[in-house]
Coordinates of C-alpha atoms and ligand atoms in Angstrom, one line a residue:
X1 CA 0.0 0.0 0.0
X2 CA 1.5 3.3 -0.9
X3 CA 1.6 6.5 1.1
X4 CA -1.1 8.4 -0.8
X5 CA -3.8 5.7 -0.3
X6 CA -3.3 5.3 3.4
X7 CA -3.0 9.0 3.9
X8 CA -6.3 9.5 2.1
X9 CA -7.9 6.7 4.1
X10 CA -6.9 8.4 7.4
X11 CA -7.9 11.8 6.1
X12 CA -11.2 10.4 5.1
X13 CA -11.9 9.3 8.6
X14 CA -11.0 12.7 9.9
X15 CA -7.7 12.2 11.6
X16 CA -5.1 14.8 12.3
X17 CA -1.8 13.4 13.4
X18 CA 0.9 15.4 15.0
X19 CA 3.6 13.0 16.2
X20 CA 5.1 15.5 18.6
X21 CA 1.7 15.9 20.3
X22 CA 1.4 12.2 21.1
X23 CA 0.8 12.0 24.8
X24 CA 2.1 8.9 26.5
X25 CA 0.0 7.0 28.9
X26 CA 2.2 5.5 31.6
X27 CA 1.7 2.0 32.7
X28 CA 0.1 3.4 35.8
X29 CA -2.7 4.9 33.6
X30 CA -3.7 1.4 32.6
X31 CA -6.0 -0.2 35.0
X32 CA -4.0 -2.4 37.4
X33 CA -6.0 -5.5 36.8
X34 CA -7.6 -6.7 33.6
X35 CA -11.0 -5.2 32.8
X36 CA -13.6 -7.2 34.7
X37 CA -15.0 -9.7 32.2
X38 CA -18.7 -10.0 31.7
X39 CA -20.2 -13.2 33.0
X40 CA -19.3 -16.1 30.7
X41 CA -22.9 -16.8 29.8
X42 CA -23.2 -13.3 28.3
X43 CA -19.8 -13.1 26.6
X44 CA -19.4 -13.2 22.9
X45 CA -17.0 -15.6 21.2
X46 CA -14.9 -12.6 20.3
X47 CA -14.5 -11.7 24.0
X48 CA -12.3 -14.8 24.6
X49 CA -8.6 -15.4 25.1
X50 CA -8.2 -19.1 24.4
X51 CA -5.8 -21.6 25.8
X52 CA -5.4 -24.8 23.9
X53 CA -4.2 -27.7 26.0
X54 CA -3.6 -31.5 25.8
X55 CA -4.8 -32.6 29.3
X56 CA -2.4 -35.6 29.3
X57 CA 0.6 -33.3 29.0
X58 CA -0.5 -30.7 31.6
X59 CA -0.6 -31.8 35.2
X60 CA -1.1 -35.1 36.9
X61 CA -3.2 -34.7 40.0
X62 CA -4.3 -38.3 40.3
X63 CA -1.8 -41.1 39.7
X64 CA -4.5 -43.7 40.4
X65 CA -5.8 -43.2 36.8
X66 CA -2.5 -43.3 35.0
X67 CA -3.1 -46.7 33.5
X68 CA -6.6 -45.8 32.4
X69 CA -9.4 -48.4 32.9
X70 CA -9.2 -50.7 35.9
X71 CA -7.6 -54.1 35.4
X72 CA -10.9 -55.9 36.1
X73 CA -13.0 -53.6 33.8
X74 CA -13.9 -55.9 31.0
X75 CA -15.9 -53.4 29.0
X76 CA -13.0 -50.9 28.9
X77 CA -10.1 -53.3 28.7
X78 CA -9.0 -51.7 25.4
X79 CA -8.8 -48.3 27.2
X80 CA -6.2 -49.6 29.7
X81 CA -2.4 -49.1 29.4
X82 CA -0.2 -47.1 27.0
X83 CA 1.4 -45.3 29.9
X84 CA 5.1 -44.4 29.6
X85 CA 6.3 -41.0 30.8
X86 CA 9.6 -41.4 28.9
X87 CA 7.9 -42.0 25.5
X88 CA 6.6 -39.0 23.6
X89 CA 3.9 -41.1 22.0
X90 CA 2.4 -42.5 25.2
X91 CA 0.2 -41.3 28.0
X92 CA 2.1 -39.2 30.6
X93 CA -0.5 -39.1 33.3
X94 CA -2.0 -35.6 33.1
X95 CA -5.7 -35.5 33.8
X96 CA -8.8 -33.4 34.4
X97 CA -8.1 -33.2 38.1
X98 CA -4.8 -31.7 37.2
X99 CA -6.3 -29.1 34.9
X100 CA -8.8 -28.3 37.7
X101 CA -6.0 -27.8 40.2
X102 CA -4.1 -25.4 37.8
X103 CA -7.1 -23.2 36.9
X104 CA -5.7 -20.2 38.8
X105 CA -2.5 -20.4 36.7
X106 CA -4.6 -19.9 33.6
X107 CA -6.9 -17.4 35.2
X108 CA -4.0 -15.2 36.3
X109 CA -2.7 -15.1 32.7
X110 CA -6.1 -13.8 31.5
X111 CA -7.2 -17.0 29.8
X112 CA -11.0 -16.8 29.5
X113 CA -11.7 -20.0 27.5
X114 CA -10.0 -23.4 27.5
X115 CA -10.0 -25.7 24.5
X116 CA -9.2 -29.2 25.5
X117 CA -8.0 -31.9 23.0
X118 CA -10.7 -34.7 22.8
X119 CA -11.5 -36.2 26.2
X120 CA -13.8 -39.0 25.1
X121 CA -12.7 -42.6 25.6
X122 CA -10.0 -43.8 23.2
X123 CA -8.5 -47.1 22.2
X124 CA -5.4 -46.9 24.4
X125 CA -3.0 -48.4 21.8
X126 CA -2.9 -48.4 18.0
X127 CA 0.2 -49.4 16.0
X128 CA 2.7 -48.9 18.7
X129 CA 1.6 -45.5 20.1
X130 CA -1.2 -44.4 22.5
X131 CA -4.3 -42.3 22.3
X132 CA -2.9 -39.7 24.8
X133 CA -4.1 -37.0 22.4
X134 CA -7.7 -38.2 22.4
X135 CA -8.3 -38.3 18.6
X136 CA -8.9 -42.1 18.5
X137 CA -12.4 -42.3 20.0
X138 CA -14.2 -45.6 20.7
X139 CA -16.8 -44.4 23.0
X140 CA -18.6 -41.1 22.4
X141 CA -20.5 -41.3 25.7
X142 CA -17.9 -41.2 28.3
X143 CA -14.6 -39.7 29.4
X144 CA -11.3 -41.5 28.8
X145 CA -10.4 -43.2 32.1
X146 CA -6.8 -41.9 31.8
X147 CA -8.2 -38.4 32.1
X148 CA -10.9 -39.0 34.7
X149 CA -14.6 -39.7 34.9
X150 CA -17.7 -37.9 33.5
X151 CA -18.1 -36.5 37.1
X152 CA -14.6 -35.1 37.0
X153 CA -15.2 -33.4 33.7
X154 CA -18.4 -31.8 35.1
X155 CA -16.4 -30.7 38.2
X156 CA -13.7 -29.2 36.0
X157 CA -16.3 -27.3 34.0
X158 CA -18.0 -26.1 37.2
X159 CA -14.7 -24.9 38.6
X160 CA -13.8 -23.1 35.3
X161 CA -17.3 -21.5 35.2
X162 CA -16.9 -20.3 38.8
X163 CA -13.8 -18.5 37.6
X164 CA -15.7 -17.1 34.7
X165 CA -13.7 -19.2 32.2
X166 CA -15.4 -21.0 29.3
X167 CA -14.7 -24.6 28.3
X168 CA -14.6 -25.8 24.7
X169 CA -14.5 -29.5 23.6
X170 CA -12.6 -30.8 20.6
X171 CA -15.0 -33.0 18.7
X172 CA -14.6 -35.4 15.8
X173 CA -17.2 -36.6 13.3
X174 CA -14.9 -37.7 10.5
X175 CA -13.6 -40.9 12.0
X176 CA -13.5 -43.3 15.0
X177 CA -10.6 -45.3 16.4
X178 CA -9.1 -47.8 14.0
X179 CA -11.1 -51.0 14.5
X180 CA -12.1 -52.0 11.0
X181 CA -9.5 -53.8 8.8
X182 CA -9.7 -55.3 5.3
X183 CA -9.0 -58.8 4.2
X184 CA -7.0 -57.4 1.2
X185 CA -4.6 -55.3 3.4
X186 CA -4.7 -57.0 6.8
X187 CA -5.4 -60.7 6.0
X188 CA -8.5 -62.8 6.9
X189 CA -8.0 -62.3 10.7
X190 CA -7.3 -58.5 10.2
X191 CA -4.3 -58.7 12.5
X192 CA -1.4 -57.8 10.3
X193 CA -0.3 -56.3 7.0
X194 CA -0.3 -58.4 3.8
X195 CA 0.2 -55.6 1.3
X196 CA 3.5 -54.2 0.1
X197 CA 4.3 -51.4 2.5
X198 CA 7.4 -50.2 0.7
X199 CA 5.5 -47.1 -0.5
X200 CA 4.4 -46.3 3.1
X201 CA 2.2 -47.6 5.8
X202 CA -1.2 -47.7 4.0
X203 CA -4.0 -49.6 2.4
X204 CA -4.2 -48.2 -1.2
X205 CA -7.3 -46.0 -1.8
X206 CA -10.0 -47.3 -4.0
X207 CA -11.6 -44.5 -6.0
X208 CA -15.3 -44.1 -6.8
X209 CA -14.6 -45.0 -10.4
X210 CA -12.9 -48.2 -9.3
X211 CA -15.8 -48.9 -7.0
X212 CA -18.2 -48.5 -9.9
X213 CA -16.1 -51.1 -11.8
X214 CA -16.6 -53.6 -9.0
X215 CA -13.3 -53.2 -7.2
X216 CA -13.8 -53.0 -3.4
X217 CA -12.3 -54.0 -0.1
X218 CA -13.8 -56.7 2.1
X219 CA -13.9 -55.0 5.5
X220 CA -13.8 -57.0 8.7
X221 CA -13.6 -56.5 12.4
X222 CA -11.0 -58.7 14.1
X223 CA -12.5 -61.3 16.5
X224 CA -13.4 -59.8 19.9
X225 CA -13.6 -56.2 18.6
X226 CA -17.2 -56.4 17.3
X227 CA -18.8 -54.3 20.0
X228 CA -16.0 -52.0 21.1
X229 CA -17.7 -48.7 19.9
X230 CA -20.4 -46.7 21.6
X231 CA -23.1 -45.9 20.7
X232 CA -23.7 -49.4 19.2
X233 CA -24.6 -48.1 15.6
X234 CA -20.9 -47.3 15.2
X235 CA -20.1 -51.0 15.1
X236 CA -21.9 -51.4 11.8
X237 CA -19.3 -51.6 9.0
X238 CA -21.8 -50.1 6.6
X239 CA -21.5 -46.7 8.2
X240 CA -17.9 -46.4 7.0
X241 CA -16.4 -45.7 3.6
X242 CA -14.1 -48.7 3.6
X243 CA -12.1 -47.4 0.6
X244 CA -8.7 -47.6 2.1
X245 CA -6.3 -44.9 3.3
X246 CA -6.4 -41.3 2.2
X247 CA -3.5 -39.9 0.2
X248 CA -4.8 -36.4 1.1
X249 CA -5.9 -35.3 -2.4
X250 CA -9.0 -35.4 -4.5
X251 CA -11.9 -37.6 -3.3
X252 CA -9.5 -39.6 -1.0
X253 CA -9.3 -36.5 1.3
X254 CA -13.0 -36.9 2.1
X255 CA -13.6 -40.7 1.7
X256 CA -10.2 -42.2 2.7
X257 CA -9.1 -43.3 6.1
X258 CA -6.9 -41.0 8.1
X259 CA -4.0 -43.5 8.5
X260 CA -6.4 -46.4 9.2
X261 CA -8.8 -44.4 11.4
X262 CA -12.3 -45.7 10.3
X263 CA -13.7 -43.0 8.1
X264 CA -17.4 -42.5 8.6
X265 CA -19.8 -42.5 5.7
X266 CA -20.8 -38.9 6.4
X267 CA -23.0 -38.7 3.2
X268 CA -25.5 -41.1 4.8
X269 CA -28.5 -39.6 6.6
X270 CA -28.1 -42.2 9.4
X271 CA -24.5 -41.0 10.0
X272 CA -25.5 -37.3 10.0
X273 CA -28.3 -37.9 12.4
X274 CA -26.2 -40.3 14.5
X275 CA -23.5 -37.7 14.9
X276 CA -25.9 -34.9 15.6
X277 CA -27.5 -37.1 18.4
X278 CA -24.1 -37.9 19.8
X279 CA -23.1 -34.3 20.2
X280 CA -26.5 -33.1 21.3
X281 CA -26.2 -35.6 24.2
X282 CA -22.7 -34.3 25.0
X283 CA -24.1 -30.7 25.1
X284 CA -27.0 -31.8 27.3
X285 CA -24.8 -33.7 29.7
X286 CA -21.8 -31.4 30.1
X287 CA -23.0 -28.0 29.0
X288 CA -19.8 -26.9 27.3
X289 CA -19.5 -23.4 26.0
X290 CA -18.6 -24.5 22.5
X291 CA -16.8 -26.9 20.2
X292 CA -13.6 -26.9 18.2
X293 CA -14.3 -29.3 15.3
X294 CA -11.5 -31.6 14.1
X295 CA -10.7 -32.6 10.5
X296 CA -13.5 -30.5 9.0
X297 CA -12.0 -30.5 5.5
X298 CA -12.2 -34.4 5.4
X299 CA -16.0 -34.4 5.8
X300 CA -18.4 -33.4 2.9
X301 CA -19.8 -29.9 3.2
X302 CA -23.4 -31.2 3.1
X303 CA -22.8 -32.9 6.4
X304 CA -21.8 -29.6 8.0
X305 CA -24.8 -27.8 6.6
X306 CA -27.0 -30.0 8.7
X307 CA -24.7 -30.7 11.7
X308 CA -23.8 -27.1 12.5
X309 CA -27.2 -25.4 12.6
X310 CA -28.7 -28.4 14.5
X311 CA -26.1 -28.2 17.3
X312 CA -26.2 -24.4 17.5
X313 CA -30.0 -24.6 17.9
X314 CA -29.8 -27.4 20.4
X315 CA -27.3 -25.5 22.6
X316 CA -29.7 -22.6 22.7
X317 CA -32.5 -25.0 23.9
X318 CA -30.1 -26.1 26.6
X319 CA -29.7 -22.5 27.8
X320 CA -26.2 -21.9 26.3
X321 CA -27.1 -18.7 24.6
X322 CA -23.6 -17.9 23.2
X323 CA -22.5 -21.4 22.3
X324 CA -20.1 -21.3 19.4
X325 CA -18.0 -23.6 17.2
X326 CA -14.9 -23.3 15.2
X327 CA -13.5 -25.8 12.7
X328 CA -10.1 -27.1 11.8
X329 CA -9.7 -26.7 8.1
X330 CA -6.1 -27.4 7.4
X331 CA -5.5 -24.9 4.5
X332 CA -3.6 -21.7 4.1
X333 CA -6.1 -20.3 1.5
X334 CA -8.8 -17.9 2.6
X335 CA -10.7 -19.0 -0.5
X336 CA -11.0 -22.5 0.9
X337 CA -11.2 -21.7 4.6
X338 CA -14.1 -19.3 4.1
X339 CA -16.2 -22.0 2.3
X340 CA -16.6 -23.5 5.7
X341 CA -18.0 -20.4 7.4
X342 CA -20.2 -19.6 4.5
X343 CA -21.4 -22.7 2.6
X344 CA -20.8 -25.2 5.4
X345 CA -22.4 -22.9 8.1
X346 CA -19.8 -23.4 10.7
X347 CA -19.6 -20.2 12.8
X348 CA -15.8 -19.9 12.6
X349 CA -12.5 -21.6 11.6
X350 CA -9.0 -21.7 12.8
X351 CA -7.2 -19.1 10.6
X352 CA -4.3 -21.2 9.2
X353 CA -3.8 -18.4 6.6
X354 CA -3.0 -16.0 9.5
X355 CA -0.5 -18.5 10.9
X356 CA 1.1 -18.9 7.5
X357 CA 1.4 -15.1 7.3
X358 CA 3.1 -14.9 10.7
X359 CA 5.7 -17.4 9.5
X360 CA 6.4 -15.3 6.3
X361 CA 6.6 -12.0 8.1
X362 CA 8.3 -12.8 11.4
X363 CA 10.4 -16.0 10.5
X364 CA 11.2 -15.5 6.8
X365 CA 11.3 -11.6 7.1
X366 CA 9.0 -11.1 4.1
X367 CA 7.4 -7.6 3.7
X368 CA 4.4 -6.6 5.8
X369 CA 2.5 -6.5 2.5
X370 CA 1.9 -10.2 3.1
X371 CA -0.4 -9.3 6.0
X372 CA -2.2 -6.6 3.9
X373 CA -2.8 -9.2 1.2
X374 CA -4.2 -11.7 3.7
X375 CA -6.6 -9.2 5.3
X376 CA -7.7 -8.0 1.9
X377 CA -9.5 -11.3 1.6
X378 CA -11.4 -10.9 4.9
X379 CA -14.6 -10.1 3.1
X380 CA -14.8 -13.8 1.9
X381 CA -15.9 -14.7 5.4
X382 CA -18.8 -12.3 5.5
X383 CA -22.1 -14.1 5.5
X384 CA -25.6 -14.1 6.9
X385 CA -27.0 -17.4 8.3
X386 CA -30.5 -18.1 9.4
X387 CA -29.7 -20.2 12.5
X388 CA -26.3 -19.1 13.6
X389 CA -25.0 -15.6 14.0
X390 CA -23.6 -13.9 10.9
X391 CA -19.9 -14.5 10.4
X392 CA -17.1 -12.2 9.6
X393 CA -13.3 -12.2 9.9
X394 CA -13.4 -10.8 13.4
X395 CA -14.6 -14.3 14.5
X396 CA -11.7 -16.2 13.0
X397 CA -9.4 -17.9 15.4
X398 CA -5.8 -16.7 15.3
X399 CA -2.9 -18.9 16.4
X400 CA 0.8 -19.0 15.9
X401 CA 1.5 -22.7 16.0
X402 CA -0.2 -25.9 17.2
X403 CA 0.1 -29.6 18.2
X404 CA 0.3 -30.8 14.6
X405 CA 2.5 -28.3 12.8
X406 CA 4.7 -27.4 15.8
X407 CA 5.3 -24.3 17.8
X408 CA 6.1 -20.8 16.4
X409 CA 9.3 -21.0 18.5
X410 CA 10.3 -24.1 16.7
X411 CA 9.8 -22.4 13.3
X412 CA 12.1 -19.6 14.6
X413 CA 14.7 -22.1 15.9
X414 CA 15.1 -24.0 12.6
X415 CA 15.1 -20.9 10.4
X416 CA 18.1 -20.5 8.1
X417 CA 18.3 -16.9 9.6
X418 CA 20.0 -18.6 12.6
X419 CA 18.3 -16.2 15.1
X420 CA 20.1 -15.8 18.4
X421 CA 17.9 -16.4 21.5
X422 CA 17.2 -12.7 22.0
X423 CA 15.8 -12.4 18.5
X424 CA 13.8 -15.6 18.9
X425 CA 12.3 -14.1 22.1
X426 CA 11.4 -10.8 20.4
X427 CA 9.9 -12.4 17.3
X428 CA 7.9 -14.8 19.3
X429 CA 6.5 -12.0 21.4
X430 CA 5.6 -9.9 18.4
X431 CA 3.9 -12.9 16.7
X432 CA 1.7 -13.3 19.7
X433 CA 1.0 -9.6 19.9
X434 CA -0.2 -9.7 16.2
X435 CA -2.3 -12.7 17.1
X436 CA -4.0 -10.7 19.9
X437 CA -4.4 -7.4 18.2
X438 CA -5.2 -8.2 14.6
X439 CA -8.8 -9.1 13.9
X440 CA -9.6 -12.6 15.2
X441 CA -9.7 -14.4 18.5
X442 CA -6.4 -15.3 20.0
X443 CA -5.4 -18.9 21.0
X444 CA -2.3 -19.5 23.2
X445 CA -0.9 -22.9 22.6
X446 CA -0.1 -24.4 26.0
X447 CA 3.6 -24.2 26.9
X448 CA 4.2 -21.2 24.6
X449 CA 3.9 -19.1 27.7
X450 CA 6.8 -21.0 29.2
X451 CA 9.1 -20.6 26.2
X452 CA 8.7 -24.2 25.0
X453 CA 10.3 -24.8 21.6
X454 CA 10.2 -28.5 20.5
X455 CA 11.8 -30.4 17.6
X456 CA 9.0 -30.2 15.1
X457 CA 5.3 -31.0 14.8
X458 CA 3.0 -33.7 16.2
X459 CA 4.5 -35.7 19.1
X460 CA 7.6 -33.4 19.2
X461 CA 5.4 -30.3 19.9
X462 CA 3.4 -31.9 22.8
X463 CA 5.7 -31.4 25.7
X464 CA 4.8 -31.8 29.4
X465 CA 4.2 -28.8 31.6
X466 CA 4.8 -31.0 34.6
X467 CA 8.3 -32.4 34.9
X468 CA 9.0 -34.4 31.8
X469 CA 10.8 -37.7 31.4
X470 CA 11.1 -37.5 27.6
X471 CA 14.7 -37.1 26.6
X472 CA 14.0 -35.3 23.3
X473 CA 11.9 -32.7 25.2
X474 CA 14.4 -32.2 28.0
X475 CA 17.4 -31.5 25.7
X476 CA 15.6 -28.4 24.3
X477 CA 16.8 -24.9 25.1
X478 CA 13.6 -23.2 26.3
X479 CA 13.3 -19.5 25.6
X480 CA 13.6 -16.8 28.3
X481 CA 14.2 -19.3 31.1
X482 CA 17.0 -21.4 32.6
X483 CA 14.6 -24.2 33.1
X484 CA 14.2 -27.3 30.9
X485 CA 11.1 -29.4 30.4
X486 CA 12.5 -31.7 33.1
X487 CA 11.4 -29.1 35.5
X488 CA 7.9 -28.0 36.5
X489 CA 7.0 -25.2 34.2
X490 CA 4.1 -23.3 35.8
X491 CA 6.2 -20.2 36.2
X492 CA 4.0 -17.2 36.5
X493 CA 7.1 -14.9 36.3
X494 CA 8.2 -16.2 32.9
X495 CA 8.5 -13.2 30.5
X496 CA 6.1 -14.8 28.0
X497 CA 3.5 -15.6 30.7
X498 CA 3.7 -12.0 31.9
X499 CA 3.6 -10.6 28.4
X500 CA 0.6 -12.7 27.3
X501 CA -1.1 -11.6 30.6
X502 CA -0.5 -8.0 29.5
X503 CA -1.8 -8.7 26.0
X504 CA -4.9 -10.3 27.4
X505 CA -5.4 -7.3 29.7
X506 CA -5.2 -4.9 26.8
X507 CA -7.5 -7.1 24.7
X508 CA -10.2 -7.1 27.4
X509 CA -9.7 -3.4 28.2
X510 CA -10.3 -2.0 24.7
X511 CA -13.5 -3.4 23.0
X512 CA -12.2 -2.2 19.6
X513 CA -9.4 -4.8 19.9
X514 CA -12.2 -7.5 19.9
X515 CA -15.0 -6.0 17.9
X516 CA -13.5 -3.1 16.0
X517 CA -13.6 -3.2 12.2
X518 CA -10.1 -3.5 10.9
X519 CA -8.5 -1.5 8.2
X520 CA -4.9 -1.7 7.0
X521 CA -3.4 1.7 6.9
X522 CA 0.2 0.9 6.1
X523 CA 2.3 -1.9 4.9
X524 CA 5.4 -2.2 2.9
X525 CA 7.3 -4.6 0.6
X526 CA 10.0 -5.3 3.2
X527 CA 10.2 -5.9 6.9
X528 CA 9.1 -2.7 8.8
X529 CA 5.9 -1.1 9.7
X530 CA 2.5 -2.7 9.6
X531 CA -0.3 -0.5 10.8
X532 CA -4.0 -1.1 11.2
X533 CA -7.0 0.7 12.7
X534 CA -9.7 -1.0 14.7
X535 CA -12.7 1.2 14.7
X536 CA -16.0 0.5 16.5
X537 CA -19.2 2.5 16.9
X538 CA -20.7 3.2 20.2
X539 CA -22.8 0.3 21.6
X540 CA -25.0 0.0 24.7
X541 CA -22.0 -1.5 26.5
X542 CA -19.2 0.8 25.3
X543 CA -18.3 4.2 23.8
X544 CA -17.1 4.6 20.2
X545 CA -13.4 3.7 20.0
X546 CA -10.8 4.1 17.2
X547 CA -7.4 2.5 17.8
X548 CA -4.3 2.6 15.7
X549 CA -2.0 -0.4 16.2
X550 CA 1.5 -0.2 14.8
X551 CA 3.8 -3.2 14.5
X552 CA 7.5 -2.9 13.6
X553 CA 8.8 -6.2 12.1
X554 CA 12.2 -4.8 11.2
X555 CA 15.4 -5.1 13.3
X556 CA 15.9 -1.3 13.3
X557 CA 13.7 1.4 14.7
X558 CA 11.2 3.0 12.4
X559 CA 9.9 6.6 12.1
X560 CA 6.2 7.0 12.6
X561 CA 6.1 9.9 10.2
X562 CA 6.4 7.4 7.4
X563 CA 3.0 6.3 8.5
X564 CA 1.4 9.8 8.3
X565 CA 2.6 13.2 8.9
X566 CA -0.2 14.3 11.3
X567 CA -1.8 12.2 13.9
X568 CA -3.4 13.4 17.1
X569 CA -3.8 10.6 19.5
X570 CA -2.8 9.1 22.8
X571 CA -0.3 6.3 23.2
X572 CA -2.0 3.7 25.2
X573 CA 0.7 1.1 25.3
X574 CA 4.0 0.2 23.7
X575 CA 5.9 -3.0 24.2
X576 CA 9.4 -1.3 24.0
X577 CA 10.1 2.3 25.0
X578 CA 12.1 4.6 22.9
X579 CA 13.5 8.1 23.7
X580 CA 11.3 9.7 21.1
X581 CA 7.5 9.5 20.8
X582 CA 7.6 9.5 17.0
X583 CA 9.7 6.3 16.8
X584 CA 8.9 2.7 17.2
X585 CA 11.5 0.3 18.5
X586 CA 12.7 -2.8 16.5
X587 CA 10.4 -5.8 16.7
X588 CA 7.8 -4.0 18.9
X589 CA 4.3 -2.7 18.7
X590 CA 2.3 0.3 20.0
X591 CA -1.3 1.0 20.4
X592 CA -2.8 4.5 20.1
X593 CA -6.2 5.9 20.8
X594 CA -7.1 8.2 17.9
X595 CA -9.2 11.2 18.6
Ligands
CA601 CA1 -3.2 -39.2 36.2
CA602 CA1 -13.9 -38.5 5.8
CA603 CA1 -9.4 -48.9 10.0
CA604 CA1 14.9 -31.9 21.6

């Protein structure tokens, strides 16, 4: 964006900017504590600061459940075991009681909503690793015994609500645990592999065209596993695609098994209705505040068109007025992501495109134009739905890294720029500030607030907050601390914990940071300034507010007079002080209230 266009934009909204007249609000001028949050029942989705956590990796408050189901529990025998604290792919003992015990740690950081990885009962072991992550569900009616009981989940939600914190469940409709095998790939007993695995560990996908020509698999359930799933209709092999493993492209992305996980036939009305009933029951029993939906891209859009409105309506009948849902659509293209908030009628999605832009701008040092180009597509998300609230980009869910792709700190560590630790710290903080203060709802990935780094994605990014016994975690150099993951890492004095608490405070204090319409006022083709305004009209709850947020992604200070020559406003906060008010320090941000 060039100088003229952003100048005219600001001129058009009636701003006069005199940099020398910027008044600087001291820290003391900010309220000492975060603005008092409205009661959770009344809060909007956009009011939340999310914390995304794998309960197994958080805190172990009950060692009696570490092995999962009791040894004499015949019904749940497959949900016993898989416990090995030194193996990154096994259960580590964290549980719902542990999360409950650590609620004050989250509360004090300004977390207002917790998103848990799936907590329903899993098959404990599949192909040499365990269901510690929760994505291998067998029983959609009860909590995995490694994590606790249904009663303990209710207690956790009660305790969170008493602290005015919402709880979101991570739900799956695409697949169940891997129980179904095929004669062609696994032999008549279904217990091994009989195909050539030299090309990878999979059962080749059979396309619709091949099916039409009579080619098909002969699915089977190994002896003894016929009634493992709950509700019972899930044990019927006809409710699955049975077309072999997905190779992640074309029709296989929707109809193939996710590495053997039994892929539900989500085009069948019985499956749509069955899944709607399962999650209606979950809402009725536990009264969560919302759902994060897994593997959305791997289910046909028609499924979501029925599922999403049905659950949103049901939650309302259960008295959860502001129930919300956001989907995981693993794509970096707003064109595709937005199909799920518009056509598929899911209220929101995780903004992978925002995450990708963070990598480009703060790891790869591309120009801040990358962000302007991203936000220029925000209108794709705009829609009006009959049963769910209208959607727009303000409801997207921002994140910097996650449990599949790895942490933002890992992207920095392995960058060819060879950032020293100081630079990694500054870039990590700035990425999180952009996550909080750009349009969209922020999600802190657990452990990021303690400087966790990791060696990559998936298992390598799922470190323990409690003292870890995993050697490949414990040899990491954590950022901004002398601790390692072998230590307890609930340090409320950690720089990142303190900084995120500050960001959360600002986010809650200024409604325009949550609801303000965003306009990009300055970007450039190299690292440097990126500036946005967040403007909101007066509402019954708050006055009109117009904020200017300036980020500096460069390693040298920048002059604000490149932004505009005249601004009259008040500096509300800046992350790094400079001698002059018309400068912005390297890798820092500042928030101004415009008059
Ligand atoms: Ca435990
Ligand atoms: Ca599927
Ligand atoms: Ca399978
Ligand atoms: Ca390591």
